[in-house]
Coordinates of C-alpha atoms in Angstrom, one line a residue:
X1 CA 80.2 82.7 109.2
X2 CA 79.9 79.4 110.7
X3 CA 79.6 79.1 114.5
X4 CA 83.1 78.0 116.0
X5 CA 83.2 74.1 115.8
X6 CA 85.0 72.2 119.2
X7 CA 85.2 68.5 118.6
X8 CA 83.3 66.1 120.9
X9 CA 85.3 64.3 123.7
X10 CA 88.1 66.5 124.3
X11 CA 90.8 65.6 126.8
X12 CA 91.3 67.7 129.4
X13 CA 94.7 67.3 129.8
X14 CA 97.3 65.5 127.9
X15 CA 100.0 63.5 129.6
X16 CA 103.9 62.0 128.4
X17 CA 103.4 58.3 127.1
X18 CA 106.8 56.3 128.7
X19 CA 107.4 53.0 129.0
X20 CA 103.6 51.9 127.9
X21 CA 102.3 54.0 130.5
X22 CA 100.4 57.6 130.2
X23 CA 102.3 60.0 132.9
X24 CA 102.6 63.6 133.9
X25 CA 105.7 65.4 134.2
X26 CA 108.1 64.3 137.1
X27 CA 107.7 68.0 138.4
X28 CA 104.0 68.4 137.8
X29 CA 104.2 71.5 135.2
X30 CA 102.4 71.7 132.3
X31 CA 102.1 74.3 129.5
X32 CA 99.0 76.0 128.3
X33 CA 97.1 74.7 124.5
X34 CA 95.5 77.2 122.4
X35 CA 92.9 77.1 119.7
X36 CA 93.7 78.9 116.4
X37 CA 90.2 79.9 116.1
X38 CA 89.3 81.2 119.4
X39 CA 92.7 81.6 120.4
X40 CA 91.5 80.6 123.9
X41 CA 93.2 77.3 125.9
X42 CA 91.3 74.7 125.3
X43 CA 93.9 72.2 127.5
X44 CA 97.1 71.9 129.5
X45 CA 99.5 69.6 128.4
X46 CA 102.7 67.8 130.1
X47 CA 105.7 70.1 130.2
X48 CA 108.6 67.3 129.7
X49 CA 112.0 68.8 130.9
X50 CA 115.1 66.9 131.1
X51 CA 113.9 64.1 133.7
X52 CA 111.2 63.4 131.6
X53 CA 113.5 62.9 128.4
X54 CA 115.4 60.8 130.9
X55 CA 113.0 58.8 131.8
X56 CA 111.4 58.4 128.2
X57 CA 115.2 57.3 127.0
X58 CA 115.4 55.2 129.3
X59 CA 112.0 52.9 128.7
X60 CA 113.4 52.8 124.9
X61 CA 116.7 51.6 125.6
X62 CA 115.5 49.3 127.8
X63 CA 113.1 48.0 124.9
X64 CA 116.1 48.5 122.2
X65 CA 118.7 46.3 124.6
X66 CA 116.3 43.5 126.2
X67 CA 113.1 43.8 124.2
X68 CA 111.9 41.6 121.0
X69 CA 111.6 44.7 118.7
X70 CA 114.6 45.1 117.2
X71 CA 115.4 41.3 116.9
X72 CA 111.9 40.5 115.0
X73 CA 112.1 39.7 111.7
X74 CA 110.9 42.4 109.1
X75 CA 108.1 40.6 108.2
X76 CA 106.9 40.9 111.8
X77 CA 107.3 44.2 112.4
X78 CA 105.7 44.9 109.0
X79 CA 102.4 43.5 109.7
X80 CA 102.8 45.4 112.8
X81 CA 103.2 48.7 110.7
X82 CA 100.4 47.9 108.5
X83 CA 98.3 47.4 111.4
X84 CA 99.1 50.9 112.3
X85 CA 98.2 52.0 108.9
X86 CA 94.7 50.4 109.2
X87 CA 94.1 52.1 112.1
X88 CA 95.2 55.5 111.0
X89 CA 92.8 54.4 108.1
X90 CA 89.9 53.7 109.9
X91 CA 90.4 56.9 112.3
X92 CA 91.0 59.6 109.6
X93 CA 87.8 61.5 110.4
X94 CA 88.5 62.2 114.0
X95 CA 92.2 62.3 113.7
X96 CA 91.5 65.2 111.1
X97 CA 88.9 66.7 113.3
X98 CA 91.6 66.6 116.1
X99 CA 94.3 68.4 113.9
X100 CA 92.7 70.8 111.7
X101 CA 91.2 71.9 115.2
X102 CA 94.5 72.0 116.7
X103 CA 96.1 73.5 113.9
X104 CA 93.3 75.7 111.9
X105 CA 94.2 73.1 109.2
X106 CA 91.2 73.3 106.7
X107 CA 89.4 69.9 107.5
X108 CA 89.7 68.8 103.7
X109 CA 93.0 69.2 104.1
X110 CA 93.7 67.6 107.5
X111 CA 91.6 64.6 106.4
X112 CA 94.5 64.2 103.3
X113 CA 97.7 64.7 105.9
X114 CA 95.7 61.9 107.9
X115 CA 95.8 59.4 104.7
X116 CA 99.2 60.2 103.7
X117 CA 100.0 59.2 107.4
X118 CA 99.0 55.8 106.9
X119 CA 100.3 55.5 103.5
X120 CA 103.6 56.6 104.6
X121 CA 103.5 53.5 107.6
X122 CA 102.3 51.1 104.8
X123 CA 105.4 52.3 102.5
X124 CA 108.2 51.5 105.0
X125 CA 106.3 48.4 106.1
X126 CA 106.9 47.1 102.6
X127 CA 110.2 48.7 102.4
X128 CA 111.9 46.7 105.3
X129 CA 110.7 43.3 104.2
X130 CA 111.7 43.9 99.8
X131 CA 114.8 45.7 101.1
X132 CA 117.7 44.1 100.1
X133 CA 121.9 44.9 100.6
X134 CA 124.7 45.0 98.8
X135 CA 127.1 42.0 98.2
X136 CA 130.2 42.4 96.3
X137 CA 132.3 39.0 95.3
X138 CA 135.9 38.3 94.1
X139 CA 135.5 34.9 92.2
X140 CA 136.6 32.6 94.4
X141 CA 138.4 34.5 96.8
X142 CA 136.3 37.0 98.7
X143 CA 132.6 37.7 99.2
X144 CA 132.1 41.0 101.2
X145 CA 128.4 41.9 102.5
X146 CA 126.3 44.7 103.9
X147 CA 124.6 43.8 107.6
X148 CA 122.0 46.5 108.5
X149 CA 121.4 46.8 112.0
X150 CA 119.1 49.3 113.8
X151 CA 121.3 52.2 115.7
X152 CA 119.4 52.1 119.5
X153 CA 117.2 55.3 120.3
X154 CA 115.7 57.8 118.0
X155 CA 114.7 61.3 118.8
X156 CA 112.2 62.6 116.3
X157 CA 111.6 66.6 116.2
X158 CA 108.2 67.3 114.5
X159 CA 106.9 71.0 113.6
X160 CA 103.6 72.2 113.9
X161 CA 102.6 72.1 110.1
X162 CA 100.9 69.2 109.1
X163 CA 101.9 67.8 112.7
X164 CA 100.7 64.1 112.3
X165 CA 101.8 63.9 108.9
X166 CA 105.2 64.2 109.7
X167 CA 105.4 62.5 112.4
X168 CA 104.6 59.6 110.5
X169 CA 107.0 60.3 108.0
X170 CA 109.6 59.8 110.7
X171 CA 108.3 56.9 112.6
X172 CA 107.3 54.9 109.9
X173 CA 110.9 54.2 109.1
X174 CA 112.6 54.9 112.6
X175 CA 110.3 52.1 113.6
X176 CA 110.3 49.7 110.4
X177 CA 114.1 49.6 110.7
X178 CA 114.0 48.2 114.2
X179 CA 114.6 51.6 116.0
X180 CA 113.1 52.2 119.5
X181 CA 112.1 56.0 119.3
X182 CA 110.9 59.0 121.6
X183 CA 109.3 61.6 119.9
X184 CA 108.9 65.5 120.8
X185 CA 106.2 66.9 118.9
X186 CA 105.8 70.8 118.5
X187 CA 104.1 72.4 121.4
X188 CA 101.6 74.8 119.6
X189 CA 100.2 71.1 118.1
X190 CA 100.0 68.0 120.7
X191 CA 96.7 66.9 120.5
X192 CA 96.8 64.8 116.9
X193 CA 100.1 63.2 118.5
X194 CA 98.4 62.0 121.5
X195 CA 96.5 59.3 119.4
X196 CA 99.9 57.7 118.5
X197 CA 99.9 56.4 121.9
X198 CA 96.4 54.2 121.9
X199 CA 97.3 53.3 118.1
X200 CA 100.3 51.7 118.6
X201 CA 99.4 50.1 121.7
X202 CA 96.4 48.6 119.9
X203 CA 98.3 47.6 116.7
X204 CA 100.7 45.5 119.5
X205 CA 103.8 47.2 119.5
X206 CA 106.1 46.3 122.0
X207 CA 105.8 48.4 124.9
X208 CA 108.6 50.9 125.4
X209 CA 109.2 50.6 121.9
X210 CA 107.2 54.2 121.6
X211 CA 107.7 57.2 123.9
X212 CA 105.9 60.5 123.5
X213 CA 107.3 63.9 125.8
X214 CA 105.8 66.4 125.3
X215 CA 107.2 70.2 125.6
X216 CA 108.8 73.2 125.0
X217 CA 111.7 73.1 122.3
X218 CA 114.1 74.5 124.3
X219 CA 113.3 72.1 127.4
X220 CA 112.4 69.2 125.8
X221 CA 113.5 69.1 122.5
X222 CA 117.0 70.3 123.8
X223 CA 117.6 67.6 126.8
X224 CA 116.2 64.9 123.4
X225 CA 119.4 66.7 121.5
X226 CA 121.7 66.9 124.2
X227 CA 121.0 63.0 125.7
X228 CA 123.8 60.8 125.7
X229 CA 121.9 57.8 124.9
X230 CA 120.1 59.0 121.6
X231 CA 122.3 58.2 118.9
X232 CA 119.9 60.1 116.0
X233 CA 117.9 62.7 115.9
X234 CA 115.9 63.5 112.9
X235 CA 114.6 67.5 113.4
X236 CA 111.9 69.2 110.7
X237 CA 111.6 72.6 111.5
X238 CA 112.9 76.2 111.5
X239 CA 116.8 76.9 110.1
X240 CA 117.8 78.4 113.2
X241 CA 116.8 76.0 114.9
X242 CA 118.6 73.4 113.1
X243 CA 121.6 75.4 113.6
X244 CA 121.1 75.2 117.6
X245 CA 120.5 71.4 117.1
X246 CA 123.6 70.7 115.2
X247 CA 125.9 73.1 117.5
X248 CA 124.4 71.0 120.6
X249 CA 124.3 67.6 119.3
X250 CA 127.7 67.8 118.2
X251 CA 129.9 66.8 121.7
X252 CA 128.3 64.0 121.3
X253 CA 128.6 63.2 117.3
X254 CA 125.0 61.7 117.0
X255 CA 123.2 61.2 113.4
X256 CA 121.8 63.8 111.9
X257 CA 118.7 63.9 109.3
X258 CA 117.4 68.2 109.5
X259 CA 114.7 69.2 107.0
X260 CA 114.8 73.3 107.3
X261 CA 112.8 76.3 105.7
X262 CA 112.5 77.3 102.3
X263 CA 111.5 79.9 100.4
X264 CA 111.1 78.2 97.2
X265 CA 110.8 79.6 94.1
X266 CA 108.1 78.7 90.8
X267 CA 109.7 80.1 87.7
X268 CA 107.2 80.1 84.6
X269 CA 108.0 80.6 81.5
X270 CA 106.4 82.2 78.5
X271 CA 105.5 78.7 77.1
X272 CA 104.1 77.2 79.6
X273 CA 101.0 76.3 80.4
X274 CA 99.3 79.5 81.8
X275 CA 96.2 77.7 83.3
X276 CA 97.6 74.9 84.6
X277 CA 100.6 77.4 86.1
X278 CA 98.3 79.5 88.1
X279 CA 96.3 76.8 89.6
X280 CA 99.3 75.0 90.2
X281 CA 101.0 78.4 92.2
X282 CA 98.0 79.2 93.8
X283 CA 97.8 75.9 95.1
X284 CA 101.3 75.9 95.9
X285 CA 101.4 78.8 98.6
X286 CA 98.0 78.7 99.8
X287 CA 97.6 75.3 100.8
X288 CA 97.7 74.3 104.0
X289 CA 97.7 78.0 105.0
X290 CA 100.9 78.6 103.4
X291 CA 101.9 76.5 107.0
X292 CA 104.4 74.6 104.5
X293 CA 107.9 74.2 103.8
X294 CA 107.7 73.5 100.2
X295 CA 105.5 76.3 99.4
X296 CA 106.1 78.3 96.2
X297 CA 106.2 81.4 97.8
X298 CA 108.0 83.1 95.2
X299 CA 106.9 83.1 91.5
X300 CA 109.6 84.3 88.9
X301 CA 107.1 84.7 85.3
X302 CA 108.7 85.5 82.0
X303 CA 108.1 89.2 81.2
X304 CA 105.9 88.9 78.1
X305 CA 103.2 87.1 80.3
X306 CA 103.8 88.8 83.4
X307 CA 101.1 91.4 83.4
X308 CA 98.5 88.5 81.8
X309 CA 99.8 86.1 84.7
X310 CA 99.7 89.0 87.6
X311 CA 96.0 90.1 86.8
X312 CA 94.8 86.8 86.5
X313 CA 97.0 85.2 89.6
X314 CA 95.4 88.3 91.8
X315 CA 92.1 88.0 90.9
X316 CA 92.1 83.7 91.5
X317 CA 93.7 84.7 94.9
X318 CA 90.6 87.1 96.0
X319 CA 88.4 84.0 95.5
X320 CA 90.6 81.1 97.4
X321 CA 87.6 81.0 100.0
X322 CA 88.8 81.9 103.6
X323 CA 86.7 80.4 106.1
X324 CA 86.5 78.2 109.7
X325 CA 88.8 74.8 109.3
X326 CA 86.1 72.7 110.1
X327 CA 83.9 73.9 107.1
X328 CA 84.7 71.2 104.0
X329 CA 84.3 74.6 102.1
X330 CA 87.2 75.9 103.3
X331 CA 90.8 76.4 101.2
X332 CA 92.6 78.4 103.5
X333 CA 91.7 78.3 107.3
X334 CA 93.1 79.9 110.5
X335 CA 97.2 80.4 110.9
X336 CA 98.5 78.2 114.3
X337 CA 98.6 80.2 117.1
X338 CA 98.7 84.0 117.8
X339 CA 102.6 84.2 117.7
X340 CA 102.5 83.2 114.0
X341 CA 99.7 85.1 113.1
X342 CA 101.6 88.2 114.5
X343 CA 104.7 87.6 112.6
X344 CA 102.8 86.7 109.3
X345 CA 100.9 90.2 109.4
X346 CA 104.2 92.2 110.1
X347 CA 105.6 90.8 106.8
X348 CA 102.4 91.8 104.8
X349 CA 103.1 95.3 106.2
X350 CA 106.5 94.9 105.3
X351 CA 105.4 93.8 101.9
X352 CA 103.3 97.3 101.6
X353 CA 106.5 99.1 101.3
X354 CA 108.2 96.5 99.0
X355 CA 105.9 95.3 96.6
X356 CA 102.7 96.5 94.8
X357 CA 99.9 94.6 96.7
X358 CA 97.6 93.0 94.4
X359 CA 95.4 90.9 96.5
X360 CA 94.5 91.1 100.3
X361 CA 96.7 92.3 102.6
X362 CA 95.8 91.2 105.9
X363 CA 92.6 90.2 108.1
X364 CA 89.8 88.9 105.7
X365 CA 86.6 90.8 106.7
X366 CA 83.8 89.2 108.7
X367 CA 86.3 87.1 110.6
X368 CA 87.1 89.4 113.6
X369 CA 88.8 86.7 115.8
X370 CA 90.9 84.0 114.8
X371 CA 94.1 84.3 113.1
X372 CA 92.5 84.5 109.9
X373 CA 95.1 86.7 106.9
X374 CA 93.3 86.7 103.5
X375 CA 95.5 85.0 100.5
X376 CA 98.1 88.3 99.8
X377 CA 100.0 88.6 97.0
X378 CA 102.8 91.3 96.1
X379 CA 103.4 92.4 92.4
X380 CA 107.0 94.1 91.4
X381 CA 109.3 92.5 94.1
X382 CA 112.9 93.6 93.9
X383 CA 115.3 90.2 94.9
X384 CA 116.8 92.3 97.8
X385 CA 113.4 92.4 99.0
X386 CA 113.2 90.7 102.5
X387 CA 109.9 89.6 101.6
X388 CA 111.8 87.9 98.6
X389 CA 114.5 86.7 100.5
X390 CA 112.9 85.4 104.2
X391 CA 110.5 82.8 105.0
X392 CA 107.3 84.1 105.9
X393 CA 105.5 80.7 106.4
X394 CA 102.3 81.7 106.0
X395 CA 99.2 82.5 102.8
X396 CA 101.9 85.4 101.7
X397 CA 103.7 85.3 97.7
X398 CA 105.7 87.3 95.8
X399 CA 105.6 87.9 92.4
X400 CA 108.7 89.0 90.4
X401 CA 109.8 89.7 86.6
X402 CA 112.3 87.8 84.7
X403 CA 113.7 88.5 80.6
X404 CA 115.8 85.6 80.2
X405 CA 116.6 82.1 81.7
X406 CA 119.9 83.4 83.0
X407 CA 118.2 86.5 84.8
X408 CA 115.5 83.4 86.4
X409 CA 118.0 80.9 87.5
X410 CA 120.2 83.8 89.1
X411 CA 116.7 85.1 91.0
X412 CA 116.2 81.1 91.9
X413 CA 118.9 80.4 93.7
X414 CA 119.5 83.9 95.4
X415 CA 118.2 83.2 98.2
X416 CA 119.8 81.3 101.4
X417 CA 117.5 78.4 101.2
X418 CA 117.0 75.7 98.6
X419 CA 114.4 72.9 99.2
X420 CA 112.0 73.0 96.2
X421 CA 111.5 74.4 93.0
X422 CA 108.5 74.1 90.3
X423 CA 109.4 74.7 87.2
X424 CA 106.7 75.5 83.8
X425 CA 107.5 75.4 80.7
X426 CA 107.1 72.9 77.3
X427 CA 110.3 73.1 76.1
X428 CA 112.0 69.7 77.1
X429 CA 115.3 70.7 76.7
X430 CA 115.1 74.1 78.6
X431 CA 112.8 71.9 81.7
X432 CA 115.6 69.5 82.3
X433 CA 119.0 72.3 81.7
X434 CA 117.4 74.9 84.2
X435 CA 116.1 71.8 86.9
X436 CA 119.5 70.7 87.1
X437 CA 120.8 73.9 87.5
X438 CA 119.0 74.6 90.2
X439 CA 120.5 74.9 93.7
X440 CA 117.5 72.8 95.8
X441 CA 117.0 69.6 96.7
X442 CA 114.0 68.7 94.7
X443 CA 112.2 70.4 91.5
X444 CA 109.0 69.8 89.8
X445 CA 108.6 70.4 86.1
X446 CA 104.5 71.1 85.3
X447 CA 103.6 69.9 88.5
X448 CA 102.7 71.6 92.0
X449 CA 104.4 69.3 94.7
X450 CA 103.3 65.2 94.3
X451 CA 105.3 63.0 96.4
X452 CA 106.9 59.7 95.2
X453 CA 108.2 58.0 98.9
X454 CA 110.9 56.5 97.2
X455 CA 112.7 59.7 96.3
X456 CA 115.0 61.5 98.2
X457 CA 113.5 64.4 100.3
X458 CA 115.4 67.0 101.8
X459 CA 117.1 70.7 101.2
X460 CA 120.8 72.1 100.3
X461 CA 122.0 75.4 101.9
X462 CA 119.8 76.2 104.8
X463 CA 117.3 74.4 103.8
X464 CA 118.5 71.3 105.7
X465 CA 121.2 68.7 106.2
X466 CA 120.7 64.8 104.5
X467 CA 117.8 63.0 103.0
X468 CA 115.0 60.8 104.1
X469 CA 112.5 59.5 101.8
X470 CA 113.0 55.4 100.5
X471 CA 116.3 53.7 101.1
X472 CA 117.9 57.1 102.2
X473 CA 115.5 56.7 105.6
X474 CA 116.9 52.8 106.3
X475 CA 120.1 54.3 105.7
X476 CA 119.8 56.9 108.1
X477 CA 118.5 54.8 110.8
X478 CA 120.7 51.7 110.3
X479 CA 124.4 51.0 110.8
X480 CA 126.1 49.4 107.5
X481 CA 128.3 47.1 108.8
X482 CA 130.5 46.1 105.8
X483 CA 131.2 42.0 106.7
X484 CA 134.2 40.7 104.8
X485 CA 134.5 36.8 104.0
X486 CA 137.4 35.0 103.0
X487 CA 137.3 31.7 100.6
X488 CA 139.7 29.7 100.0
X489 CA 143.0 30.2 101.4
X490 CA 144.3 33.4 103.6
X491 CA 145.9 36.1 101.6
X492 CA 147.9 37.2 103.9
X493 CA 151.4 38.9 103.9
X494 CA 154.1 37.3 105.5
X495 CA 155.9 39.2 107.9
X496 CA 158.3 38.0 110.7
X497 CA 159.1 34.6 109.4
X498 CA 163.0 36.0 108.7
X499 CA 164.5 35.1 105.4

């Protein structure tokens, strides 16, 4: 085993970012950062509370109502964006040094989160300035219109999975469509969001335009929900805490974009593809740790290859190589933070008494520290299983048998969530009737999970509430203003002109 790795250059400390300027809390507490490898702190960050949301709301709305941002043209702000995107670009070896540090991320991995981040800034950047509205006419009598216009002060909610990823995901358009934002990143994960900060001040976006508070959710995150003055918040991250967020942001009737948990099911039939299938699955749950939303975590196979598929799937797991995040060698590194790790390990000892476990089944050996859990897999998994049923969010999947496509869609969608499905089979007609049948917001037929930024992303049930992803993000963070014109002469009624 590889030494532990510690990046060079660490901060010390990381502070809010209000108003263009770096700043501790208004009360001087911080909160304690923890390696997922050591599990030691390796820094104290800012503890934002409610004065700190204040103040951060404040700088934006100050920079939504007086500053040039939202009244630039797109093509302004889009070179802006791709500016950003460069710089993302030409940083993606220390930003994913940063992160898979931060987040046990394998470095491989962390390096690819770090591309898509830029891609996703260069997307929206293009977006804003092709976008065009609607226009509707009535020959010589009408022309009505559709006048965008950005909605005032965001407040972005971002998990500790793939924590710089998504945060782009959310800025990118928050900030393409003319938004000022402040943005709450997951406390387990601050140190990849700290770089925003020095990016965007170095790309030349407006100051104010950009606020970072740092915190505890239910400080933080819940003064962001709760503030007056932030007409949107767009949340990724646990179901029940989506259900908080909508019971607190509703006084106040504020947009709402929520992308939730999943427990997302892979169903393969006995025509598929069998090689392609299990590299596909594999991939599916053990990437990024199984630290994913869209992981497959439950596979449905056709009975007639489910022994084949079982043996084979198992024995592919035992060699997914385990190992430190910063080693290029690495497929599945070290889970978050201790917390998670816990929880992850108490559902593989559920799992014992629910399943027939197939491949490893807890701490990997020669890594005694860290929160390192071998790839596990459970054979034989009734659907009332709660291993079946509940998001385990971690290298953890289930494997269960099916006899016919009624019996697979019925174990699909019997489960609370629905965000993704993957789908395997080669008959065309069966792909498309059992997709649609579905109850989740995306499916993938003969693929494992390739995003196209234009399509909608998001979940049904509790798996999440609206959809960002192309012109779904501009219409969540703009107003449609529907202008009406009149040509010609007024239509108008007559009324109190007597007889």
């Amino acid at each position: 085993m590889t030494p532990h790795h510690v990046p060079a250059d660490l901060p010390e400390r990381i502070q809010h970012y209000i108003g263009g300027a770096h700043v501790d809390s208004m009360d001087g507490s911080t909160f304690e950062v923890l390696g997922p490898v050591s599990n030691e702190t390796y820094l104290r960050a800012a503890a934002g509370k409610a004065a700190d949301i204040d103040r951060a709301v404040i700088a934006a709305r100050r920079a939504f109502d007086d500053g040039p941002w939202p009244r630039m043209l797109p093509r302004e702000r889009s070179r802006i964006l791709h500016r950003v995107a460069d710089l993302v670009e030409s940083r993606d070896a220390r930003l994913a040094e940063l992160e898979s540090f931060d987040s046990g991320l394998p470095i491989t991995q962390a390096l690819g989160q770090a591309r898509r981040a830029a891609e996703n800034f260069r997307f929206f950047a293009d977006l804003v300035v092709a976008q065009t509205d609607d226009a509707f006419k009535v020959p010589g009598r009408q022309i009505n219109y559709v006048n965008r216009k950005p909605i005032g002060v965001a407040g972005l909610i971002t998990p500790w999975n793939t924590p710089f990823m998504l945060e782009s995901w959310k800025l990118g358009p928050a900030l393409a469509t003319g938004n000022t934002v402040v943005l709450k990143p997951a406390e387990f994960t601050p140190l990849s969001a700290s770089l925003w900060a020095g990016i965007f001040e170095e790309a030349g976006l407006p100051e104010g335009v950009f606020n970072l508070v740092h915190g505890i959710g239910e400080e933080a995150g819940d003064a962001l929900v709760r503030h007056p003055d932030v007409p949107l918040i767009s949340f990724t991250g646990e179901s029940r805490t989506g259900q908080l967020i909508f019971a607190n942001a509703a006084p106040h009737l504020k947009g709402l974009s929520m992308e939730l948990g999943g427990k997302s099911p892979a169903v393969v039939f006995a025509d598929a593809d069998l090689e392609a299938a299990i590299d596909a699955t594999i991939f599916g749950v053990f990437s990024l740790n199984g630290e994913r939303c869209t992981a497959g975590s439950r596979i449905l196979v056709q009975r007639e290859i489910y022994d084949e598929f079982v043996e084979r799937y198992a024995a592919q797991a035992t060699r997914v190589v385990v190992g430190p995040p910063h080693d290029p060698a690495t497929e599945v590194g070290a889970l978050v933070h201790p917390e998670h790790y816990a929880k992850v390990m108490e559902y593989i000892e559920l799992g014992r008494t629910e399943g027939r476990l197939v491949a490893g089944g807890g701490r990997p050996e020669g890594f005694p520290a860290g929160n390192y859990v071998a790839p596990t897999v459970f054979a034989d998994v009734a659907p009332d299983a709660r291993v079946f049923q509940e998001e385990i969010f971690g290298p953890v999947v289930v494997i269960t048998p099916f006899d016919s496509d009624e019996e697979a869609l019925a174990l699909a969608n019997g489960v609370r969530y629905g965000l993704a499905a993957y789908v395997w089979t080669n008959d065309l007609r069966r792909a498309h009737t059992f997709a649609q049948a579905l109850e989740t917001g995306m499916v993938w037929l003969n693929s494992n999970n390739v995003r196209d930024l234009r399509t909608p992303f998001g979940g049904v049930k509790a798996s999440g509430l609206g959809h960002e992803g192309g012109y779904r993000s501009i219409d969540f963070y703009t107003h449609q203003q529907a202008v009406h014109v009149t040509l010609g002469g007024a239509h108008n009624p007559t009324f109190g002109k007597g007889l």
